[in-house]
Coordinates of C-alpha atoms in Angstrom, one line a residue:
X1 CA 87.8 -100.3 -24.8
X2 CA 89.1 -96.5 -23.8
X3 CA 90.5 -96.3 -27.0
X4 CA 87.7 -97.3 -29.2
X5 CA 85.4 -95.1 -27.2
X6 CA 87.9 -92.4 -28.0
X7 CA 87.8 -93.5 -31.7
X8 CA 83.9 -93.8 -31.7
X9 CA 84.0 -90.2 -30.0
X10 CA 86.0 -88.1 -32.6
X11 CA 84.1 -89.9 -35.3
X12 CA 80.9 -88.6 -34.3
X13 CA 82.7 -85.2 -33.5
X14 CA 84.1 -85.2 -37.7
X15 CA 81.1 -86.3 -38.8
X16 CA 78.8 -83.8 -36.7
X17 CA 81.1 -80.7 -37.7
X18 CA 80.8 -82.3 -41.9
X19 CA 77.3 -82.7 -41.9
X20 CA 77.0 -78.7 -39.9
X21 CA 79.4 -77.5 -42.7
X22 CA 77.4 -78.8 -45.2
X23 CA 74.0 -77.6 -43.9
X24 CA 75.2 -74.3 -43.6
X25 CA 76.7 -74.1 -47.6
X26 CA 73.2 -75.4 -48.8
X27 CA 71.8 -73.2 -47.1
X28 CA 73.5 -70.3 -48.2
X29 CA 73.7 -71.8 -51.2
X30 CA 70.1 -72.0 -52.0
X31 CA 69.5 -68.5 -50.6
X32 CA 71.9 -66.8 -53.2
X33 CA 71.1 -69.2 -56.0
X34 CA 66.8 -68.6 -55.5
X35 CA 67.7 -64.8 -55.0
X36 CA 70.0 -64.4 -58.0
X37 CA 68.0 -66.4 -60.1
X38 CA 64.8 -64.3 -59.4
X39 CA 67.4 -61.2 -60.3
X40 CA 68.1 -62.6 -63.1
X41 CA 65.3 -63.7 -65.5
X42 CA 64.4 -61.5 -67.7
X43 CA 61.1 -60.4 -69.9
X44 CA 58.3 -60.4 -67.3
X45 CA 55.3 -58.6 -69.4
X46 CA 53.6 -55.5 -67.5
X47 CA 51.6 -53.0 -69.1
X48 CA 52.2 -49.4 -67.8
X49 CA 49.8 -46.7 -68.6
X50 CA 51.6 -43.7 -70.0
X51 CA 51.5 -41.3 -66.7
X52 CA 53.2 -43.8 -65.3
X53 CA 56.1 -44.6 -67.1
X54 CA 58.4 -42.0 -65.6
X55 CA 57.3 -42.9 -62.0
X56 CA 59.1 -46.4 -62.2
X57 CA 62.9 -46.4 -60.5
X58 CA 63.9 -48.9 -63.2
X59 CA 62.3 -51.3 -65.8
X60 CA 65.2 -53.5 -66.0
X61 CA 63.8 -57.5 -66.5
X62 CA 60.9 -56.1 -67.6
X63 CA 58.9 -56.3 -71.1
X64 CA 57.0 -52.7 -71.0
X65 CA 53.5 -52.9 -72.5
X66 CA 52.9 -48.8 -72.8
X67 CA 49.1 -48.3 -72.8
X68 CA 46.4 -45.0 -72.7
X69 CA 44.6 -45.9 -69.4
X70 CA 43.9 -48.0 -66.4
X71 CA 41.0 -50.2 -68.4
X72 CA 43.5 -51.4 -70.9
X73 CA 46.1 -52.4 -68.7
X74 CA 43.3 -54.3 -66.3
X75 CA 41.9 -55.8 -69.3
X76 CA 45.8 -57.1 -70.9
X77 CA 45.9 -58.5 -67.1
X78 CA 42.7 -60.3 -67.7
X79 CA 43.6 -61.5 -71.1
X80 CA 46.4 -62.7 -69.9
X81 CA 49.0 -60.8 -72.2
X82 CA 50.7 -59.8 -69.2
X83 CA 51.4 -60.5 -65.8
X84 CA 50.9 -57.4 -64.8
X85 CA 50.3 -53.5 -64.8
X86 CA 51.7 -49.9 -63.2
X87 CA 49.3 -47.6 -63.4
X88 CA 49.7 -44.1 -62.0
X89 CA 47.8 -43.7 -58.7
X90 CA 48.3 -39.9 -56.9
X91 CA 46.9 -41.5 -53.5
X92 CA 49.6 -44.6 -53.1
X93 CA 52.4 -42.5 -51.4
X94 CA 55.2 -42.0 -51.6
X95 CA 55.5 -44.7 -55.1
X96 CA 52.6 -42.7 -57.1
X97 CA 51.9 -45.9 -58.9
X98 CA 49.6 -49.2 -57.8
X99 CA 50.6 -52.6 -59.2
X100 CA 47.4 -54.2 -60.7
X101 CA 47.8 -58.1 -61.2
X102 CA 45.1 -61.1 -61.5
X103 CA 45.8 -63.8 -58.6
X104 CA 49.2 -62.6 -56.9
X105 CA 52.0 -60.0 -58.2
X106 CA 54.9 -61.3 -60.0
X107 CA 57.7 -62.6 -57.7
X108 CA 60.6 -60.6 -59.9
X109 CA 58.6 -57.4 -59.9
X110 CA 58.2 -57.2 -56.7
X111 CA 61.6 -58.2 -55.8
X112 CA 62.6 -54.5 -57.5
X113 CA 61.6 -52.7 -55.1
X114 CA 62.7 -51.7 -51.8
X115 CA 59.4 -50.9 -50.2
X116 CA 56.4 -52.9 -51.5
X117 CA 53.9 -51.2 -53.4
X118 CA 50.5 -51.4 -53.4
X119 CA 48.8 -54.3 -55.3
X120 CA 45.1 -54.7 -56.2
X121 CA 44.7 -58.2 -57.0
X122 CA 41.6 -58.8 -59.6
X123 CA 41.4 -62.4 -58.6
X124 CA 43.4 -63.0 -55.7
X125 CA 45.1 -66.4 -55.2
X126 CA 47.0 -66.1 -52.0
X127 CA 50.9 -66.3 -51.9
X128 CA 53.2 -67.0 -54.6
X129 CA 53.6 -71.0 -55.3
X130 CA 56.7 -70.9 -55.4
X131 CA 58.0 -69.2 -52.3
X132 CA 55.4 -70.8 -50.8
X133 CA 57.1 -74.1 -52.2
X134 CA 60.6 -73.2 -50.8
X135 CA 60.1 -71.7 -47.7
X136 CA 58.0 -75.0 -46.8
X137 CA 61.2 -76.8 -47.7
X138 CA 63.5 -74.2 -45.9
X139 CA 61.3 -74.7 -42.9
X140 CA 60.7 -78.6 -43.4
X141 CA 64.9 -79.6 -43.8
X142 CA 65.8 -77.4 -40.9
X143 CA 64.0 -79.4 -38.0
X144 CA 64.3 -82.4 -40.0
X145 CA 68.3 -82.3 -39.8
X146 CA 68.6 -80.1 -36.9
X147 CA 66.3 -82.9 -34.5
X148 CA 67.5 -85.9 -36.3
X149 CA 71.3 -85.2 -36.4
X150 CA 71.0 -83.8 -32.4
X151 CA 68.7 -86.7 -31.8
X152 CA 70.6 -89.5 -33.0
X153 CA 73.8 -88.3 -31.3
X154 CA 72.1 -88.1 -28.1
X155 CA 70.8 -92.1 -28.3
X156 CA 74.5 -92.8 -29.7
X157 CA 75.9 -91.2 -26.6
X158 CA 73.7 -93.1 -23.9
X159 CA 74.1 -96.2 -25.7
X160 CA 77.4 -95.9 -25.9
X161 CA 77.8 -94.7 -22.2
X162 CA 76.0 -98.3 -21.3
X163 CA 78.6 -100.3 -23.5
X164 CA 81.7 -99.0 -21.4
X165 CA 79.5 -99.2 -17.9
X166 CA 80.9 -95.2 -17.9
X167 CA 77.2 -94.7 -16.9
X168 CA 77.6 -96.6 -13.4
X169 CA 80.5 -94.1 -12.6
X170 CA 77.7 -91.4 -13.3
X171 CA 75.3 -92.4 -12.1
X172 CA 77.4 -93.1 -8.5
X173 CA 77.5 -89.3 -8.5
X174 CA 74.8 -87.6 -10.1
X175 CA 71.3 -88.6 -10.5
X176 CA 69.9 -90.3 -13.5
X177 CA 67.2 -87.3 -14.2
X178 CA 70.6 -84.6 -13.9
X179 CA 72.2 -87.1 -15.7
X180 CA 69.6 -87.1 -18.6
X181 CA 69.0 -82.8 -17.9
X182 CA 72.7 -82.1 -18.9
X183 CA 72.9 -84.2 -22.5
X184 CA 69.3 -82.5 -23.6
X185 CA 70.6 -79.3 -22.4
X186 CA 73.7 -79.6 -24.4
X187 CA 72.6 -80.8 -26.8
X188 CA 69.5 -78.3 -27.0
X189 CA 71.8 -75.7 -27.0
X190 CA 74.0 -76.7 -30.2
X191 CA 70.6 -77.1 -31.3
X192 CA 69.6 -73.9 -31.0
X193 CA 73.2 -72.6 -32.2
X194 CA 72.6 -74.4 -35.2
X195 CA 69.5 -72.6 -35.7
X196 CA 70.7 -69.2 -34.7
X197 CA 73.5 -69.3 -37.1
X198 CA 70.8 -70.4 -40.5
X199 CA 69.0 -67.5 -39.4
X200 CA 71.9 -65.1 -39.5
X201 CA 72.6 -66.9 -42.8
X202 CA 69.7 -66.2 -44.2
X203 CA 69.3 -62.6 -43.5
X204 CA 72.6 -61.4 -44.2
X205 CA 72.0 -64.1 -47.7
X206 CA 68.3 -61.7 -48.4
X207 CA 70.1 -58.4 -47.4
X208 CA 72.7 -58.9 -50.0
X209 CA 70.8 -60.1 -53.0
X210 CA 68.0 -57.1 -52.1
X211 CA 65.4 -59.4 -51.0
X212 CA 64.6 -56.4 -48.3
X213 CA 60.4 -57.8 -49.2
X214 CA 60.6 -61.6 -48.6
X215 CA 62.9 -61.0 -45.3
X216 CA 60.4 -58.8 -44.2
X217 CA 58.0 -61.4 -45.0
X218 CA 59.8 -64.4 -43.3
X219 CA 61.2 -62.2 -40.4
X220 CA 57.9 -63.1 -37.9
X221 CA 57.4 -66.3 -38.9
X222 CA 61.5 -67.3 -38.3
X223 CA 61.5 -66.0 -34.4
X224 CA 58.6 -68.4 -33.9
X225 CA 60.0 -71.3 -35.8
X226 CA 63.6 -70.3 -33.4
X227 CA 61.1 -70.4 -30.3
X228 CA 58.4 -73.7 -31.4
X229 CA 61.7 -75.6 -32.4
X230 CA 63.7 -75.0 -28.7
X231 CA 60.8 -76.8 -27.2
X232 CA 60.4 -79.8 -29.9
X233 CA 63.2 -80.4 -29.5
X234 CA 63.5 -80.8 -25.7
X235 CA 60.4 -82.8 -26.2
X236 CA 62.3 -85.1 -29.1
X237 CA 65.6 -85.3 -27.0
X238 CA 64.1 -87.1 -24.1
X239 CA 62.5 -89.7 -26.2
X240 CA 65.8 -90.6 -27.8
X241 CA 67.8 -90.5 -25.1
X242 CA 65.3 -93.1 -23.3
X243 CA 64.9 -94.7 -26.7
X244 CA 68.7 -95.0 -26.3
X245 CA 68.8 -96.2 -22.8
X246 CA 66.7 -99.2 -23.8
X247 CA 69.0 -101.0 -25.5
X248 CA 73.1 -101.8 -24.6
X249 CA 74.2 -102.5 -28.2
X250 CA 74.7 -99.5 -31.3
X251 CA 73.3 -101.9 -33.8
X252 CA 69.9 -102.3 -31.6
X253 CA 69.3 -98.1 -31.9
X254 CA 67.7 -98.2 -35.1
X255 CA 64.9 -100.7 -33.7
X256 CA 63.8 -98.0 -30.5
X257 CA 64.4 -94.4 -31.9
X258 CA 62.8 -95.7 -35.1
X259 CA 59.1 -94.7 -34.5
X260 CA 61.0 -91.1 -33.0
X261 CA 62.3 -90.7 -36.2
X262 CA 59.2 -91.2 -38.5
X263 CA 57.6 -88.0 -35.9
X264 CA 60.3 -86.2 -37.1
X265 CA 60.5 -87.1 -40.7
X266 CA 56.7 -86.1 -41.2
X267 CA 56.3 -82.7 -40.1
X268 CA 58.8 -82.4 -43.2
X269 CA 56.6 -84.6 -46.0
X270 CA 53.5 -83.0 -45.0
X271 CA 54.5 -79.3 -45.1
X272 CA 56.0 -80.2 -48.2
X273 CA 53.5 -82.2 -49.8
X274 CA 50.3 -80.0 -48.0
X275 CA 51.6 -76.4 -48.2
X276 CA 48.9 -75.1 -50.1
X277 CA 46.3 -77.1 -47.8
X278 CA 45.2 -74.9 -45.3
X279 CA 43.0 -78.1 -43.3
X280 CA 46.5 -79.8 -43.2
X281 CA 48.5 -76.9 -42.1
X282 CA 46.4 -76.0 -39.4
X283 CA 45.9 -79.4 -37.8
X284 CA 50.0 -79.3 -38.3
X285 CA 50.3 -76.1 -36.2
X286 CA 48.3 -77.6 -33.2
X287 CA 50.0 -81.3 -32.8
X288 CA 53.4 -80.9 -31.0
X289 CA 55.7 -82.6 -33.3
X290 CA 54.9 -80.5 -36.2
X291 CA 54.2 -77.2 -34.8
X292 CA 57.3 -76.3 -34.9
X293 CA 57.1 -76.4 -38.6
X294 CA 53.2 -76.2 -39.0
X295 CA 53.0 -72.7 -36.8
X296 CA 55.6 -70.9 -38.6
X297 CA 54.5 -71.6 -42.0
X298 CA 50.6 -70.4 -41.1
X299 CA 52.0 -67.0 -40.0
X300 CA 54.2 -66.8 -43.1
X301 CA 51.2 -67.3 -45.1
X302 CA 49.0 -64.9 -43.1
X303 CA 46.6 -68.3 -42.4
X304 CA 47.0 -67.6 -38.5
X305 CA 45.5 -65.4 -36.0
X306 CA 47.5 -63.6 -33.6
X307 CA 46.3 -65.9 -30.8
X308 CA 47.0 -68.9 -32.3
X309 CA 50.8 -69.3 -31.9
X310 CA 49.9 -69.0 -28.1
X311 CA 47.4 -72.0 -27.8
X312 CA 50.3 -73.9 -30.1
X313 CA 52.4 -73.1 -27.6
X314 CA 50.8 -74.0 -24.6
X315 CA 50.1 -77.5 -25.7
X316 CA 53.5 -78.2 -27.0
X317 CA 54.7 -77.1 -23.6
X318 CA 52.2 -79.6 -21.9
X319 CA 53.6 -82.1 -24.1
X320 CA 57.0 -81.3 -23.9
X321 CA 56.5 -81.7 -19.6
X322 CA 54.5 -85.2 -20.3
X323 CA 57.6 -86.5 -22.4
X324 CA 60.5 -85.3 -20.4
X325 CA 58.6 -87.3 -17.1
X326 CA 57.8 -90.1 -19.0
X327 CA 61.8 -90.1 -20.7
X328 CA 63.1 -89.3 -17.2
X329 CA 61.3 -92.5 -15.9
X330 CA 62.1 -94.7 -18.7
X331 CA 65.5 -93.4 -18.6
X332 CA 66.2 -94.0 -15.1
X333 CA 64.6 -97.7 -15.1
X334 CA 66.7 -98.6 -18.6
X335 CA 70.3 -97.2 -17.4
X336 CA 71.6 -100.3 -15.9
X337 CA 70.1 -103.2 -17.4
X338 CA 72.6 -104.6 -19.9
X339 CA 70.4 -106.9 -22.0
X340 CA 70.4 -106.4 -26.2
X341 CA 66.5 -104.5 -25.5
X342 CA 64.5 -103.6 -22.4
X343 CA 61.1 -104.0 -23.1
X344 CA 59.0 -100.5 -23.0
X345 CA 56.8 -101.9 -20.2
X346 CA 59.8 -102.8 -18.4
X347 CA 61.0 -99.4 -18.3
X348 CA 58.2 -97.7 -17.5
X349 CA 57.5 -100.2 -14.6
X350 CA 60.6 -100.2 -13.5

């Protein structure tokens, strides 16, 4: 039995530091690729009025459209002949220029520059669809394999604790609650490594390829999603380690930490799916499971008042208490009962 349990141990230990490994390469992965790929494509039209041809640092990727005055480029803009124009503008220090575009700026020409410009939009659309697109998937995979791998180790763990009887050695010497304290603490804290270490990743990853505007851009809206995500997951680790302690068998996990696992498989379909739905979003930034995606995407977007990450907060901390007394409890009641399943209202009976 020691020796499986040793077995079952390293296991989990090899397949924890795999699946970290290969977070962290896609990850990386994905930053260069998006960045370099956004360096690389060529031909973006922009028409530039004369006076400001010479004001430009560079016009590489660029197809130059030189026209007389500000009305033509607006009206090639309009027309739709290019995406957009430079037209010289003595009042937008230091650049001397204004970049003139219908709905949003072009993502490579504004990826030239080291300092954004300014930009009049004619008809202004909001953020670029397609950062918009891949930060919600940044954002969306993170806490989905951050919680779930974290998650499922902690229900192993207990479950696994209950097979051997280890747990009535434990419990002989600490309390169930300290008991249940230390694995969400530990495991909170590789959590929160995890995270740490993305976020290195991708700033270093945006610093290299010159993305100086979009991490200036995601820089906010990444120290909230490092601060909504601690808390989920406290929140998320209780419930599986009680979902854990309910049953005395691996194969029986699946049937407890099931519903667990759909709370933390939707925050990733719906910021996915809804992140150009501003109704969705914001009812995502307020419910505690998916705030910690929800929040963070609202402020990247600029759809969030200043106050509003606090009242998120609030409530996911009131949450977060509610389910670590209600785990604790179940916890406690589950420990020793060998049977295949304890009941919920078992549990929470005692």
């Amino acid at each position: 039995m020691v020796a499986e349990r040793e077995i079952s141990t390293k296991l989990r230990s090899k397949a924890f530091m795999i699946s970290t490994a290969i977070l962290f390469v896609v990850a990386l992965a994905g930053l260069v690729f998006g960045g370099l790929a956004a360096q690389n494509q060529s031909g973006t039209p922009v028409a530039v009025t004369s006076d400001a041809t010479s004001l430009l640092p560079s016009t590489q990727g660029l197809q130059v459209t030189e026209v007389p005055d500000r009305a033509a480029a607006e009206q090639l803009v309009t027309d739709g002949k290019v995406d957009a124009a430079i037209v010289a503008d003595p009042s937008a220090t230091p650049f001397g220029f204004t970049i003139i575009a219908e709905k949003s700026a072009p993502t490579q020409l504004m990826l030239q520059f080291a300092q954004v410009p300014p930009v009049e939009l004619l008809a202004p659309a909001g953020t670029d669809q397609a950062i918009r697109y891949f930060v919600a998937i940044g954002f969306g995979i993170v806490f989905l394999m951050a919680a779930s791998l974290f998650g499922s180790t902690i229900a192993a763990s207990v479950v696994e604790e209950k097979q051997t009887r280890v747990v009535e050695i434990l419990i002989s010497a600490i309390r169930a609650r300290t008991l249940l304290a230390g694995k969400v603490i530990g495991n909170t804290i590789l959590a929160m490594a995890q995270i740490l270490v993305l976020a290195a990743i991708a700033i270093v990853g945006l610093t290299i390829i010159g993305q100086t505007q979009l991490l200036g851009m995601l820089g906010a809206p990444i120290l909230w999603f490092a601060v909504f995500f601690l808390f989920g997951f406290i929140l998320l680790a209780a419930l599986f380690a009680a979902a854990g302690a309910m049953v005395s068998r691996q194969e029986d996990i699946g049937s407890t930490t099931f519903p667990i696992t759909l709370l933390v498989m939707a925050p990733y379909f719906l910021v996915i799916f809804f992140n150009d739905n501003s109704t969705v979003l914001t009812v995502m930034s307020y419910v505690p499971f998916s705030a910690p995606v929800g929040m963070p995407m609202r402020l990247f977007l600029g759809e969030a008042q200043w106050w509003e990450p606090l009242i998120s907060l609030v409530i996911l901390l009131a949450t977060c208490v509610g389910a670590i007394l209600v785990g604790a409890k179940i916890y406690q009641n589950s420990l020793l009962r060998m049977g295949a399943r304890v009941k919920l209202s078992e549990a929470l009976r005692g």
